[in-house]
Coordinates of C-alpha atoms and ligand atoms in Angstrom, one line a residue:
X15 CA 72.4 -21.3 -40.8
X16 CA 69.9 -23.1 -39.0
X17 CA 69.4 -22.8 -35.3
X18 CA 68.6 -25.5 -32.9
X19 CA 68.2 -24.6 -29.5
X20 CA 68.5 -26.4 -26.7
X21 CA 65.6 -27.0 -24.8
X22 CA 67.5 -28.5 -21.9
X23 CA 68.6 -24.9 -20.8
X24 CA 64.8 -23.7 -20.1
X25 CA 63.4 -24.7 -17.1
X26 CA 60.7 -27.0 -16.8
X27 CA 57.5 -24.5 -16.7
X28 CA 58.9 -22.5 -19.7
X29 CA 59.2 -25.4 -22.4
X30 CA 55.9 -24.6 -23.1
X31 CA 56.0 -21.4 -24.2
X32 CA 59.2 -21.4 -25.4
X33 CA 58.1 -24.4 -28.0
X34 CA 55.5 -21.7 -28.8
X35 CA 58.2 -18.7 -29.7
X36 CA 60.1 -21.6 -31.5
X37 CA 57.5 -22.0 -33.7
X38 CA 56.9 -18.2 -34.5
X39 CA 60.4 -17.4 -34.9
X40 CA 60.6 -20.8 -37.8
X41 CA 63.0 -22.3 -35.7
X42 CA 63.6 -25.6 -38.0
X43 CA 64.9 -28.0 -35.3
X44 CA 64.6 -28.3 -31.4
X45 CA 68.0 -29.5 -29.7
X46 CA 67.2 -32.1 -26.7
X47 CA 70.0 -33.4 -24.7
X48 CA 69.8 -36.6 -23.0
X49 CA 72.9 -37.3 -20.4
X50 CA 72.5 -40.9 -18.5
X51 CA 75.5 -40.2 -15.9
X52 CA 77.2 -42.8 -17.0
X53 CA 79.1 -41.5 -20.9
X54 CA 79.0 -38.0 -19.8
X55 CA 79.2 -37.3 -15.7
X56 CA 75.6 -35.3 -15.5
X57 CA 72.3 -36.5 -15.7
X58 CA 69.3 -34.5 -18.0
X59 CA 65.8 -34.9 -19.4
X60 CA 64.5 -38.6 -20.6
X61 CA 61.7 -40.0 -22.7
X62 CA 58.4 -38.4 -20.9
X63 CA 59.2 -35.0 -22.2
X64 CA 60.6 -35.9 -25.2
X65 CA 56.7 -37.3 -25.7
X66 CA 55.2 -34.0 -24.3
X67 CA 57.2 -31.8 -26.9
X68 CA 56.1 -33.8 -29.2
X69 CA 52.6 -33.9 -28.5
X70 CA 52.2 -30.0 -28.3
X71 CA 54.2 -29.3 -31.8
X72 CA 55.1 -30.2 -35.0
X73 CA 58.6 -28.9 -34.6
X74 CA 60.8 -31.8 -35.4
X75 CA 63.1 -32.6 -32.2
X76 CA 67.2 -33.1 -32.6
X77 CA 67.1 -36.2 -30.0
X78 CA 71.2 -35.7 -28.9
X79 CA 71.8 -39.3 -26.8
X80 CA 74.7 -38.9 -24.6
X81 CA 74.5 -41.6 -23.1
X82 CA 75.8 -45.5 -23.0
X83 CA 73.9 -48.3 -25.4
X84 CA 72.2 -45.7 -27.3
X85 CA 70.9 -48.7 -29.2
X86 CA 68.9 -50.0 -26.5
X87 CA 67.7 -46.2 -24.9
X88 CA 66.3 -44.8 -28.4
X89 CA 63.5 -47.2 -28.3
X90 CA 62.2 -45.6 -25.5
X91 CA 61.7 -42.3 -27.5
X92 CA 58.8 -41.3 -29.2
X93 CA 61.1 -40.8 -32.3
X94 CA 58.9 -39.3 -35.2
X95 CA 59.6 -39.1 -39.1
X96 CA 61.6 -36.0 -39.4
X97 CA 63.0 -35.8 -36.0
X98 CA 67.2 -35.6 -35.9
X99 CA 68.7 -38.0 -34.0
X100 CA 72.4 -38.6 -33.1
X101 CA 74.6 -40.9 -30.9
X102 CA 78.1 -41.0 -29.8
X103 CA 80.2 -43.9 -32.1
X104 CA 82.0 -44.7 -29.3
X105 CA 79.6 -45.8 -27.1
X106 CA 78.8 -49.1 -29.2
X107 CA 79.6 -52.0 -31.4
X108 CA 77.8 -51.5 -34.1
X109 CA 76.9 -48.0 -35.0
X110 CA 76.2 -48.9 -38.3
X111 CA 73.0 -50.8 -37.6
X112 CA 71.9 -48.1 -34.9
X113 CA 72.3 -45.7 -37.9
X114 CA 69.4 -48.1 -40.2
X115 CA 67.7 -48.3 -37.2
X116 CA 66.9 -44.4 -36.3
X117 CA 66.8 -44.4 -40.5
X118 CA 63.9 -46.9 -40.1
X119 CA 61.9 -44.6 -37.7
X120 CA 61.9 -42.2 -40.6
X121 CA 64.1 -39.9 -39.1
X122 CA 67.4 -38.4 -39.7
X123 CA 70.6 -40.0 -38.8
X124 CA 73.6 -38.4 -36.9
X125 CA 76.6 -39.3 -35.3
X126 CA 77.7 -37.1 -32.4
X127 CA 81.7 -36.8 -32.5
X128 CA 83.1 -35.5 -28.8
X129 CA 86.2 -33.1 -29.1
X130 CA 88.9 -36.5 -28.6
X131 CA 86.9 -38.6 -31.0
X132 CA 88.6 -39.1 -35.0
X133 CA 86.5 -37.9 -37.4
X134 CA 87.5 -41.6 -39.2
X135 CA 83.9 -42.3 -37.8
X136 CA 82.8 -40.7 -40.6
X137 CA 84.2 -41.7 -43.3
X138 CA 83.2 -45.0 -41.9
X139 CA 79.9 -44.7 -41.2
X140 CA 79.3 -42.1 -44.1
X141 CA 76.5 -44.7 -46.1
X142 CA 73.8 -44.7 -43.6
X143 CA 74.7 -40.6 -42.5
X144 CA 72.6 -37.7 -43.1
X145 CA 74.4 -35.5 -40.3
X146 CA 77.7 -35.0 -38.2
X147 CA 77.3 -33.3 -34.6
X148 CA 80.2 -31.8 -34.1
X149 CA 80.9 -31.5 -29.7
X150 CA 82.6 -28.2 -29.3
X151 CA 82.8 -28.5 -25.7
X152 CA 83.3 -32.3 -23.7
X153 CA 79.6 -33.3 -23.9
X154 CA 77.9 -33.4 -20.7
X155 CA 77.4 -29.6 -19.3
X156 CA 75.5 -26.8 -21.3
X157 CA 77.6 -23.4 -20.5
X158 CA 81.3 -24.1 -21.4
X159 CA 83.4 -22.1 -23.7
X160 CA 84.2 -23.3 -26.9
X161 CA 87.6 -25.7 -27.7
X162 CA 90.2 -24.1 -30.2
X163 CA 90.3 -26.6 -32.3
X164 CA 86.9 -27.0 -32.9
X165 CA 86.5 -24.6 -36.0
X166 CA 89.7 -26.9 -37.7
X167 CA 88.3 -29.9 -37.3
X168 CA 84.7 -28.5 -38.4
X169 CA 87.0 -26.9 -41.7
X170 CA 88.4 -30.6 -41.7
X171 CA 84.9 -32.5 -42.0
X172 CA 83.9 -29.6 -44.4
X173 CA 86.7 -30.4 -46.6
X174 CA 86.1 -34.3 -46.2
X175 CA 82.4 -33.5 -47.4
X176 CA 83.0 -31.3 -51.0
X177 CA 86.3 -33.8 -51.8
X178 CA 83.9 -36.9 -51.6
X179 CA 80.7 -35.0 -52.7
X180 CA 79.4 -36.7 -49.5
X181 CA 75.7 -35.4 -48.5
X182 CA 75.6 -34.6 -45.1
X183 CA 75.1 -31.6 -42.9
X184 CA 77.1 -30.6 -40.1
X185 CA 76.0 -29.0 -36.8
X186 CA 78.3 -27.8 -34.0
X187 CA 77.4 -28.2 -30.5
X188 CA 78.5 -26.1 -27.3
X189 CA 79.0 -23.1 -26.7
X190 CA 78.1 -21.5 -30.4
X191 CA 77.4 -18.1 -29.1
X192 CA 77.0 -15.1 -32.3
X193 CA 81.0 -14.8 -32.5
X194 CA 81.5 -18.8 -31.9
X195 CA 78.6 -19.6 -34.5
X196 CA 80.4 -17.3 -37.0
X197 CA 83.5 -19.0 -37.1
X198 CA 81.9 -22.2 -37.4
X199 CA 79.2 -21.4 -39.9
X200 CA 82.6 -19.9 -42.2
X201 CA 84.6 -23.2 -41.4
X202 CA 81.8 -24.9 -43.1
X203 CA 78.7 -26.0 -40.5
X204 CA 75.2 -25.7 -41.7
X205 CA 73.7 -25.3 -38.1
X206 CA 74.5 -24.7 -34.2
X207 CA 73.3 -25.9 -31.2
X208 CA 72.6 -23.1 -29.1
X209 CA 72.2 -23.1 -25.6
X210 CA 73.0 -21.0 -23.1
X211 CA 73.5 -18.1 -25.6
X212 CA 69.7 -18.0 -26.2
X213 CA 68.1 -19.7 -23.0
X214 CA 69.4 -18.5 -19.8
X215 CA 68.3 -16.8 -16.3
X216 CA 68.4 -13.5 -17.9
X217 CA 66.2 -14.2 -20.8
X218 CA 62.6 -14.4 -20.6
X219 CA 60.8 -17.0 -22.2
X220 CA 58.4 -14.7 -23.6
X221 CA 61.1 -12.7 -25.2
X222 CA 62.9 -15.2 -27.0
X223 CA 61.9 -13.5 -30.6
X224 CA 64.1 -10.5 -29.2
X225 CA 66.5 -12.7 -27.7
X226 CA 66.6 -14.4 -31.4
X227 CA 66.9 -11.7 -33.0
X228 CA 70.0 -10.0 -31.1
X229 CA 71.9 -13.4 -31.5
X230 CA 71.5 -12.8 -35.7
X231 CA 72.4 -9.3 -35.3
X232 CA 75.8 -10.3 -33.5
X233 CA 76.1 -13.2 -35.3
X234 CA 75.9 -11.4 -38.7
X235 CA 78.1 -8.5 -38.1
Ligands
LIG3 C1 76.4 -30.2 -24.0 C2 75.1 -30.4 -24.8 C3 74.7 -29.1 -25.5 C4 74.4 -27.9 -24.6 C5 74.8 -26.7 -25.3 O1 76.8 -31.5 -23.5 O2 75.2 -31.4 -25.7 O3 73.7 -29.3 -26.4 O4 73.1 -27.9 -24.2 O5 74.7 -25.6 -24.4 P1 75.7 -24.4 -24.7 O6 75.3 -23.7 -25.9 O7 75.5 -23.5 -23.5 O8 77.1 -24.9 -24.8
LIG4 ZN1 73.6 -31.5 -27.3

């Protein structure tokens, strides 16, 4: 399964070197959460350190806009060819056209589904879609525990995809510690947002390859 980790759990002064261990450790993806206070409650990182990341790595980012007219907001990102970018559907009009859009920055297009939203987006939406986030918590806090009925409705999208031979992945976000990531991954996700599991108080930035690998031990047993 791939891994993208969420860079909004490190403080500030370890990005750095975390972006460093990502790279060692072939992380594919970098998770980045951007909360405008206004669709989710709290308020996170915006588009100058987006641009930093970017200009110290390779590493494609997984822009994750939580936030009100994500049409108008992901202009402001330095978006690059091969970054991930998703969106809530029901923050706007016309997802459709924000889908092209991110497309047309040569980057791969998501829709971010929050634990009340149908999956009908989806099936809706599903021409200009390369990947479904899948919220296992209510966007808007890294650190919650995981809803129930998260893993169904991941099996349900799953199911959606091999019945229609539809080409997307999906991801799960929040709280896909090893045991939560399991259940998931078996219900059918290709990849996990992971936060706090990986990047908290207790871990070291400069540990993060021993951090990794306990996760994957616990995660594959
Ligand atoms: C939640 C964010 C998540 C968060 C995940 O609103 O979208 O990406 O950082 O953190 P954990 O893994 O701690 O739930
Ligand atoms: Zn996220």
């Amino acid at each position: 399964m791939k891994i993208a980790p969420s860079i909004m759990c490190s403080a500030p002064w370890d990005v750095k070197t975390y972006v460093e261990k990502f790279e060692e450790t072939k992380i594919p993806l970098i998770h980045y959460d951007v909360m405008d206070g206004n669709y989710v409650p709290n308020i996170s990182v915006g588009t100058g350190i987006y641009a930093d990341i970017h200009s110290i790595t390779d590493l494609p980012l997984d822009l994750h806009l939580m936030v009100q007219n994500p049409d108008v907001a992901v202009d402001y990102f330095k978006v690059m060819p091969g970054d991930y970018v998703s969106f809530h559907p029901d923050t706007i009009e016309d997802p459709a056209s924000l889908l092209k859009k991110i497309k047309d920055k040569g980057a791969v297009a998501g829709v971010a589904i929050s634990p009340k939203i149908s999956l009908d987006y989806v099936s809706q939406l599903i021409d200009n879609l390369d990947f479904v986030l899948i919220m296992s918590v209510e966007p808007g806090f890294a650190g919650q525990r995981m809803l129930p009925a998260s893993v169904e409705k991941v099996a349900e999208l799953a199911k959606m995809r091999a019945d229609n031979n539809w080409n997307i992945e999906i991801f799960v976000d929040g709280d896909c510690a090893p045991k939560n990531a399991r259940k998931v991954v078996d219900a059918g996700a290709d990849g996990c947002v992971v936060g706090s599991a990986l990047i908290n108080k207790n871990n070291k930035a400069e540990d993060f390859a021993t951090t990794l690998d306990k996760y994957l031990e616990e995660f594959n047993n």
